[in-house]
Amino acid sequence: MPPNLLGFALINGFTFGVDLGLLTTLRSGLHVPLWLAITVAYCCAFGLSYVLNRAFNFRSHAPVGPQLGTYVIVVIVNYLVLILGLGAGLAYLGLEYHLSRILAGLCEGVFMYCAMRWLVFRDRQPAAEGTTV
């Protein structure tokens, strides 16, 4: 098991809790439309996830600009397909919105770990001389 998988699970478990807490506050407490509540909670949680994973889990020292650009693309795809497509779609089909968000979150966790490990925070260092890639 890759060592950063546990770190990812801990960090993203925490940020998922932040996401659900904000979602509940916005939707049930403030009666914000579901699509807007999901979007605001998601953006806050994924901003926090990026910062925590970059610093503590993947320990990246790559330039932030290109890395953040890749992350934003990954997050947009994740948002459209899994969060709005699957999560909101299940809620609109009648599944309670917390449960639909949790199910989408499970799929999202797999997708985001793979994307963060192999796309966003991948080691971009050239191979040392005499080694094979």
Backbone as JSON Lines, residues from 0, in Angstrom:
{"i":0,"aa":"M","n":[0.86,-1.17,0.0],"ca":[0.0,0.0,0.0],"c":[0.9,1.24,0.0]}
{"i":1,"aa":"P","n":[0.65,2.17,-0.91],"ca":[1.46,3.4,-0.95],"c":[1.3,4.19,0.36]}
{"i":2,"aa":"P","n":[2.39,4.74,0.89],"ca":[2.3,5.47,2.15],"c":[1.38,6.69,2.08]}
{"i":3,"aa":"N","n":[1.27,7.31,0.91],"ca":[0.44,8.5,0.84],"c":[-1.05,8.17,0.75]}
{"i":4,"aa":"L","n":[-1.4,6.89,0.6],"ca":[-2.82,6.51,0.57],"c":[-3.47,6.74,1.94]}
{"i":5,"aa":"L","n":[-2.77,6.39,3.01],"ca":[-3.31,6.61,4.35],"c":[-3.45,8.11,4.63]}
{"i":6,"aa":"G","n":[-2.42,8.87,4.27],"ca":[-2.49,10.33,4.45],"c":[-3.64,10.93,3.67]}
{"i":7,"aa":"F","n":[-3.82,10.46,2.44],"ca":[-4.93,10.94,1.61],"c":[-6.26,10.61,2.27]}
{"i":8,"aa":"A","n":[-6.4,9.38,2.76],"ca":[-7.64,8.96,3.4],"c":[-7.95,9.82,4.63]}
{"i":9,"aa":"L","n":[-6.94,10.11,5.44],"ca":[-7.15,10.92,6.63],"c":[-7.51,12.37,6.27]}
{"i":10,"aa":"I","n":[-6.73,12.96,5.38],"ca":[-6.98,14.35,4.99],"c":[-8.33,14.48,4.31]}
{"i":11,"aa":"N","n":[-8.6,13.6,3.36],"ca":[-9.85,13.73,2.62],"c":[-11.05,13.27,3.42]}
{"i":12,"aa":"G","n":[-10.85,12.4,4.39],"ca":[-11.93,12.08,5.32],"c":[-12.32,13.32,6.12]}
{"i":13,"aa":"F","n":[-11.31,14.05,6.57],"ca":[-11.56,15.3,7.31],"c":[-12.24,16.33,6.41]}
{"i":14,"aa":"T","n":[-11.71,16.54,5.2],"ca":[-12.29,17.55,4.33],"c":[-13.68,17.15,3.84]}
{"i":15,"aa":"F","n":[-13.94,15.84,3.75],"ca":[-15.29,15.39,3.4],"c":[-16.26,15.74,4.53]}
{"i":16,"aa":"G","n":[-15.79,15.62,5.77],"ca":[-16.61,16.05,6.91],"c":[-16.91,17.55,6.85]}
{"i":17,"aa":"V","n":[-15.9,18.33,6.47],"ca":[-16.11,19.77,6.27],"c":[-17.16,20.0,5.19]}
{"i":18,"aa":"D","n":[-17.04,19.25,4.08],"ca":[-17.99,19.35,2.97],"c":[-19.41,19.06,3.45]}
{"i":19,"aa":"L","n":[-19.6,17.93,4.14],"ca":[-20.95,17.57,4.62],"c":[-21.49,18.57,5.64]}
{"i":20,"aa":"G","n":[-20.62,19.08,6.51],"ca":[-21.05,20.07,7.48],"c":[-21.52,21.35,6.81]}
{"i":21,"aa":"L","n":[-20.75,21.83,5.85],"ca":[-21.16,23.02,5.1],"c":[-22.42,22.77,4.29]}
{"i":22,"aa":"L","n":[-22.49,21.6,3.66],"ca":[-23.67,21.25,2.87],"c":[-24.92,21.26,3.74]}
{"i":23,"aa":"T","n":[-24.84,20.65,4.91],"ca":[-25.98,20.59,5.83],"c":[-26.37,21.99,6.3]}
{"i":24,"aa":"T","n":[-25.38,22.79,6.65],"ca":[-25.65,24.15,7.1],"c":[-26.32,24.97,6.0]}
{"i":25,"aa":"L","n":[-25.78,24.89,4.81],"ca":[-26.32,25.67,3.7],"c":[-27.7,25.19,3.28]}
{"i":26,"aa":"R","n":[-27.87,23.88,3.15],"ca":[-29.13,23.33,2.63],"c":[-30.23,23.31,3.69]}
{"i":27,"aa":"S","n":[-29.95,22.67,4.81],"ca":[-30.99,22.51,5.84],"c":[-31.12,23.73,6.74]}
{"i":28,"aa":"G","n":[-30.01,24.39,7.01],"ca":[-30.06,25.55,7.9],"c":[-30.45,26.84,7.2]}
{"i":29,"aa":"L","n":[-29.85,27.09,6.06],"ca":[-30.08,28.36,5.35],"c":[-30.99,28.2,4.14]}
{"i":30,"aa":"H","n":[-31.39,26.98,3.82],"ca":[-32.31,26.67,2.71],"c":[-31.82,27.17,1.36]}
{"i":31,"aa":"V","n":[-30.5,27.05,1.17],"ca":[-29.88,27.39,-0.1],"c":[-30.26,26.3,-1.1]}
{"i":32,"aa":"P","n":[-30.49,26.63,-2.38],"ca":[-30.79,25.59,-3.36],"c":[-29.71,24.5,-3.36]}
{"i":33,"aa":"L","n":[-30.12,23.26,-3.57],"ca":[-29.21,22.13,-3.45],"c":[-27.97,22.28,-4.33]}
{"i":34,"aa":"W","n":[-28.15,22.66,-5.59],"ca":[-26.98,22.77,-6.48],"c":[-25.98,23.8,-5.96]}
{"i":35,"aa":"L","n":[-26.47,24.91,-5.38],"ca":[-25.58,25.94,-4.86],"c":[-24.91,25.48,-3.56]}
{"i":36,"aa":"A","n":[-25.67,24.81,-2.69],"ca":[-25.11,24.3,-1.44],"c":[-24.01,23.28,-1.72]}
{"i":37,"aa":"I","n":[-24.25,22.39,-2.67],"ca":[-23.24,21.39,-3.05],"c":[-22.01,22.09,-3.59]}
{"i":38,"aa":"T","n":[-22.2,23.07,-4.45],"ca":[-21.08,23.77,-5.09],"c":[-20.21,24.52,-4.08]}
{"i":39,"aa":"V","n":[-20.82,25.28,-3.2],"ca":[-20.07,26.06,-2.21],"c":[-19.32,25.13,-1.25]}
{"i":40,"aa":"A","n":[-20.0,24.12,-0.73],"ca":[-19.37,23.18,0.19],"c":[-18.22,22.44,-0.49]}
{"i":41,"aa":"Y","n":[-18.43,22.03,-1.71],"ca":[-17.42,21.31,-2.49],"c":[-16.19,22.17,-2.72]}
{"i":42,"aa":"C","n":[-16.37,23.4,-3.15],"ca":[-15.23,24.28,-3.42],"c":[-14.41,24.54,-2.16]}
{"i":43,"aa":"C","n":[-15.07,24.78,-1.06],"ca":[-14.36,25.01,0.21],"c":[-13.56,23.76,0.62]}
{"i":44,"aa":"A","n":[-14.2,22.61,0.55],"ca":[-13.54,21.37,0.97],"c":[-12.36,21.03,0.05]}
{"i":45,"aa":"F","n":[-12.5,21.23,-1.25],"ca":[-11.42,20.86,-2.15],"c":[-10.28,21.87,-2.15]}
{"i":46,"aa":"G","n":[-10.56,23.11,-1.82],"ca":[-9.47,24.06,-1.61],"c":[-8.63,23.64,-0.41]}
{"i":47,"aa":"L","n":[-9.3,23.27,0.67],"ca":[-8.63,22.8,1.87],"c":[-7.87,21.5,1.59]}
{"i":48,"aa":"S","n":[-8.47,20.6,0.84],"ca":[-7.83,19.33,0.5],"c":[-6.54,19.54,-0.27]}
{"i":49,"aa":"Y","n":[-6.56,20.46,-1.24],"ca":[-5.36,20.73,-2.03],"c":[-4.22,21.21,-1.14]}
{"i":50,"aa":"V","n":[-4.5,22.18,-0.29],"ca":[-3.47,22.75,0.57],"c":[-2.9,21.69,1.51]}
{"i":51,"aa":"L","n":[-3.77,20.92,2.17],"ca":[-3.31,19.91,3.12],"c":[-2.56,18.77,2.43]}
{"i":52,"aa":"N","n":[-3.07,18.28,1.29],"ca":[-2.38,17.2,0.58],"c":[-1.04,17.65,0.03]}
{"i":53,"aa":"R","n":[-0.98,18.86,-0.51],"ca":[0.27,19.37,-1.06],"c":[1.33,19.47,0.03]}
{"i":54,"aa":"A","n":[0.95,20.01,1.19],"ca":[1.92,20.26,2.25],"c":[2.27,19.01,3.06]}
{"i":55,"aa":"F","n":[1.27,18.24,3.46],"ca":[1.51,17.18,4.42],"c":[1.54,15.77,3.85]}
{"i":56,"aa":"N","n":[0.85,15.51,2.78],"ca":[0.76,14.15,2.28],"c":[1.72,13.89,1.12]}
{"i":57,"aa":"F","n":[1.61,14.69,0.08],"ca":[2.47,14.47,-1.08],"c":[3.76,15.28,-0.99]}
{"i":58,"aa":"R","n":[3.83,16.21,-0.05],"ca":[5.02,17.04,0.21],"c":[5.62,17.59,-1.07]}
{"i":59,"aa":"S","n":[4.78,18.21,-1.85],"ca":[5.19,18.71,-3.15],"c":[5.91,20.04,-3.03]}
{"i":60,"aa":"H","n":[6.98,20.17,-3.82],"ca":[7.72,21.42,-3.93],"c":[7.7,21.94,-5.36]}
{"i":61,"aa":"A","n":[6.85,21.34,-6.17],"ca":[6.71,21.77,-7.56],"c":[6.08,23.16,-7.59]}
{"i":62,"aa":"P","n":[6.28,23.89,-8.68],"ca":[5.63,25.2,-8.79],"c":[4.12,25.07,-8.66]}
{"i":63,"aa":"V","n":[3.52,25.96,-7.89],"ca":[2.09,25.89,-7.6],"c":[1.25,26.13,-8.84]}
{"i":64,"aa":"G","n":[1.64,27.07,-9.71],"ca":[0.82,27.44,-10.86],"c":[0.38,26.28,-11.74]}
{"i":65,"aa":"P","n":[1.34,25.56,-12.35],"ca":[0.95,24.44,-13.21],"c":[0.24,23.33,-12.44]}
{"i":66,"aa":"Q","n":[0.69,23.09,-11.23],"ca":[0.09,22.05,-10.4],"c":[-1.35,22.4,-10.05]}
{"i":67,"aa":"L","n":[-1.58,23.64,-9.68],"ca":[-2.92,24.09,-9.34],"c":[-3.83,24.06,-10.58]}
{"i":68,"aa":"G","n":[-3.27,24.38,-11.74],"ca":[-4.04,24.3,-12.98],"c":[-4.52,22.89,-13.25]}
{"i":69,"aa":"T","n":[-3.64,21.92,-13.09],"ca":[-4.01,20.51,-13.26],"c":[-5.06,20.12,-12.24]}
{"i":70,"aa":"Y","n":[-4.87,20.54,-10.99],"ca":[-5.83,20.23,-9.93],"c":[-7.21,20.79,-10.25]}
{"i":71,"aa":"V","n":[-7.27,22.01,-10.73],"ca":[-8.55,22.63,-11.06],"c":[-9.27,21.85,-12.15]}
{"i":72,"aa":"I","n":[-8.54,21.39,-13.16],"ca":[-9.15,20.57,-14.22],"c":[-9.7,19.27,-13.64]}
{"i":73,"aa":"V","n":[-8.92,18.61,-12.79],"ca":[-9.35,17.36,-12.16],"c":[-10.6,17.61,-11.31]}
{"i":74,"aa":"V","n":[-10.61,18.7,-10.56],"ca":[-11.74,19.01,-9.68],"c":[-12.99,19.32,-10.51]}
{"i":75,"aa":"I","n":[-12.83,20.02,-11.63],"ca":[-13.98,20.33,-12.48],"c":[-14.59,19.05,-13.05]}
{"i":76,"aa":"V","n":[-13.75,18.14,-13.53],"ca":[-14.25,16.86,-14.05],"c":[-14.95,16.09,-12.93]}
{"i":77,"aa":"N","n":[-14.32,16.02,-11.77],"ca":[-14.9,15.33,-10.62],"c":[-16.25,15.96,-10.24]}
{"i":78,"aa":"Y","n":[-16.29,17.27,-10.21],"ca":[-17.51,17.99,-9.84],"c":[-18.65,17.69,-10.8]}
{"i":79,"aa":"L","n":[-18.38,17.8,-12.08],"ca":[-19.44,17.61,-13.06],"c":[-19.94,16.17,-13.12]}
{"i":80,"aa":"V","n":[-19.01,15.22,-13.1],"ca":[-19.38,13.82,-13.27],"c":[-19.88,13.19,-11.97]}
{"i":81,"aa":"L","n":[-19.11,13.34,-10.9],"ca":[-19.45,12.62,-9.67],"c":[-20.31,13.42,-8.7]}
{"i":82,"aa":"I","n":[-20.02,14.68,-8.52],"ca":[-20.76,15.45,-7.53],"c":[-22.13,15.85,-8.06]}
{"i":83,"aa":"L","n":[-22.15,16.57,-9.17],"ca":[-23.45,16.96,-9.72],"c":[-24.12,15.81,-10.45]}
{"i":84,"aa":"G","n":[-23.36,15.1,-11.28],"ca":[-23.96,14.02,-12.05],"c":[-24.5,12.91,-11.17]}
{"i":85,"aa":"L","n":[-23.63,12.33,-10.35],"ca":[-24.04,11.2,-9.52],"c":[-24.72,11.67,-8.22]}
{"i":86,"aa":"G","n":[-24.04,12.56,-7.47],"ca":[-24.57,12.98,-6.17],"c":[-25.9,13.71,-6.26]}
{"i":87,"aa":"A","n":[-25.93,14.79,-7.02],"ca":[-27.19,15.54,-7.15],"c":[-28.21,14.73,-7.94]}
{"i":88,"aa":"G","n":[-27.75,13.95,-8.9],"ca":[-28.66,13.13,-9.69],"c":[-29.42,12.14,-8.83]}
{"i":89,"aa":"L","n":[-28.71,11.47,-7.91],"ca":[-29.37,10.53,-7.0],"c":[-30.35,11.25,-6.08]}
{"i":90,"aa":"A","n":[-29.97,12.44,-5.63],"ca":[-30.87,13.21,-4.76],"c":[-32.13,13.61,-5.51]}
{"i":91,"aa":"Y","n":[-31.98,14.04,-6.74],"ca":[-33.16,14.43,-7.53],"c":[-34.04,13.23,-7.87]}
{"i":92,"aa":"L","n":[-33.45,12.04,-7.87],"ca":[-34.24,10.82,-8.1],"c":[-34.93,10.35,-6.82]}
{"i":93,"aa":"G","n":[-34.69,11.03,-5.7],"ca":[-35.41,10.71,-4.47],"c":[-34.56,10.19,-3.33]}
{"i":94,"aa":"L","n":[-33.28,9.93,-3.54],"ca":[-32.42,9.48,-2.45],"c":[-32.1,10.67,-1.55]}
{"i":95,"aa":"E","n":[-32.13,10.47,-0.24],"ca":[-31.84,11.54,0.71],"c":[-30.48,12.16,0.37]}
{"i":96,"aa":"Y","n":[-30.38,13.5,0.41],"ca":[-29.19,14.17,-0.12],"c":[-27.9,13.84,0.61]}
{"i":97,"aa":"H","n":[-27.94,13.55,1.91],"ca":[-26.72,13.14,2.6],"c":[-26.22,11.8,2.06]}
{"i":98,"aa":"L","n":[-27.14,10.85,1.9],"ca":[-26.76,9.53,1.39],"c":[-26.24,9.61,-0.04]}
{"i":99,"aa":"S","n":[-26.9,10.41,-0.87],"ca":[-26.43,10.54,-2.25],"c":[-25.04,11.18,-2.28]}
{"i":100,"aa":"R","n":[-24.77,12.12,-1.38],"ca":[-23.45,12.77,-1.33],"c":[-22.39,11.79,-0.82]}
{"i":101,"aa":"I","n":[-22.76,10.94,0.12],"ca":[-21.81,9.94,0.63],"c":[-21.47,8.93,-0.46]}
{"i":102,"aa":"L","n":[-22.47,8.45,-1.21],"ca":[-22.2,7.51,-2.3],"c":[-21.32,8.13,-3.37]}
{"i":103,"aa":"A","n":[-21.63,9.37,-3.72],"ca":[-20.79,10.07,-4.7],"c":[-19.38,10.26,-4.13]}
{"i":104,"aa":"G","n":[-19.3,10.52,-2.82],"ca":[-18.0,10.71,-2.17],"c":[-17.12,9.49,-2.2]}
{"i":105,"aa":"L","n":[-17.7,8.31,-2.13],"ca":[-16.91,7.08,-2.23],"c":[-16.27,6.97,-3.61]}
{"i":106,"aa":"C","n":[-17.04,7.23,-4.64],"ca":[-16.51,7.2,-6.01],"c":[-15.48,8.31,-6.2]}
{"i":107,"aa":"E","n":[-15.78,9.44,-5.64],"ca":[-14.9,10.6,-5.73],"c":[-13.54,10.32,-5.07]}
{"i":108,"aa":"G","n":[-13.54,9.63,-3.95],"ca":[-12.29,9.32,-3.25],"c":[-11.34,8.52,-4.11]}
{"i":109,"aa":"V","n":[-11.85,7.52,-4.78],"ca":[-11.01,6.69,-5.66],"c":[-10.47,7.54,-6.81]}
{"i":110,"aa":"F","n":[-11.36,8.27,-7.46],"ca":[-10.95,9.11,-8.59],"c":[-9.92,10.15,-8.17]}
{"i":111,"aa":"M","n":[-10.18,10.85,-7.07],"ca":[-9.29,11.93,-6.66],"c":[-7.94,11.42,-6.19]}
{"i":112,"aa":"Y","n":[-7.88,10.29,-5.5],"ca":[-6.58,9.76,-5.1],"c":[-5.74,9.44,-6.33]}
{"i":113,"aa":"C","n":[-6.34,8.75,-7.27],"ca":[-5.6,8.41,-8.49],"c":[-5.15,9.66,-9.23]}
{"i":114,"aa":"A","n":[-6.02,10.64,-9.35],"ca":[-5.67,11.87,-10.06],"c":[-4.59,12.65,-9.31]}
{"i":115,"aa":"M","n":[-4.68,12.72,-8.0],"ca":[-3.68,13.47,-7.23],"c":[-2.33,12.76,-7.25]}
{"i":116,"aa":"R","n":[-2.34,11.46,-7.16],"ca":[-1.08,10.72,-7.13],"c":[-0.39,10.72,-8.49]}
{"i":117,"aa":"W","n":[-1.15,10.48,-9.56],"ca":[-0.52,10.3,-10.86],"c":[-0.61,11.51,-11.79]}
{"i":118,"aa":"L","n":[-1.39,12.52,-11.44],"ca":[-1.47,13.71,-12.29],"c":[-1.03,14.98,-11.57]}
{"i":119,"aa":"V","n":[-1.67,15.29,-10.48],"ca":[-1.44,16.58,-9.82],"c":[-0.09,16.61,-9.1]}
{"i":120,"aa":"F","n":[0.18,15.64,-8.26],"ca":[1.4,15.64,-7.45],"c":[2.42,14.61,-7.92]}
{"i":121,"aa":"R","n":[2.37,14.21,-9.16],"ca":[3.33,13.22,-9.65],"c":[4.74,13.81,-9.6]}
{"i":122,"aa":"D","n":[5.7,12.93,-9.47],"ca":[7.09,13.35,-9.42],"c":[7.51,13.73,-10.83]}
{"i":123,"aa":"R","n":[7.8,14.99,-11.04],"ca":[8.18,15.47,-12.37],"c":[9.68,15.62,-12.53]}
{"i":124,"aa":"Q","n":[10.44,15.06,-11.58],"ca":[11.9,15.15,-11.64],"c":[12.42,14.23,-12.76]}
{"i":125,"aa":"P","n":[13.37,14.71,-13.57],"ca":[13.94,13.82,-14.58],"c":[14.72,12.7,-13.9]}
{"i":126,"aa":"A","n":[14.77,11.57,-14.58],"ca":[15.51,10.42,-14.04],"c":[17.0,10.76,-13.98]}
{"i":127,"aa":"A","n":[17.66,10.27,-12.93],"ca":[19.1,10.5,-12.79],"c":[19.85,9.75,-13.88]}
{"i":128,"aa":"E","n":[21.03,10.25,-14.22],"ca":[21.81,9.58,-15.27],"c":[22.12,8.16,-14.85]}
{"i":129,"aa":"G","n":[22.06,7.26,-15.81],"ca":[22.38,5.88,-15.56],"c":[21.23,5.06,-15.02]}
{"i":130,"aa":"T","n":[20.07,5.67,-14.83],"ca":[18.91,4.93,-14.34],"c":[17.9,4.82,-15.48]}
{"i":131,"aa":"T","n":[17.07,3.82,-15.37],"ca":[16.02,3.66,-16.37],"c":[14.71,4.16,-15.81]}
{"i":132,"aa":"V","n":[13.89,4.63,-16.7],"ca":[12.59,5.16,-16.29],"c":[11.53,4.12,-16.49]}
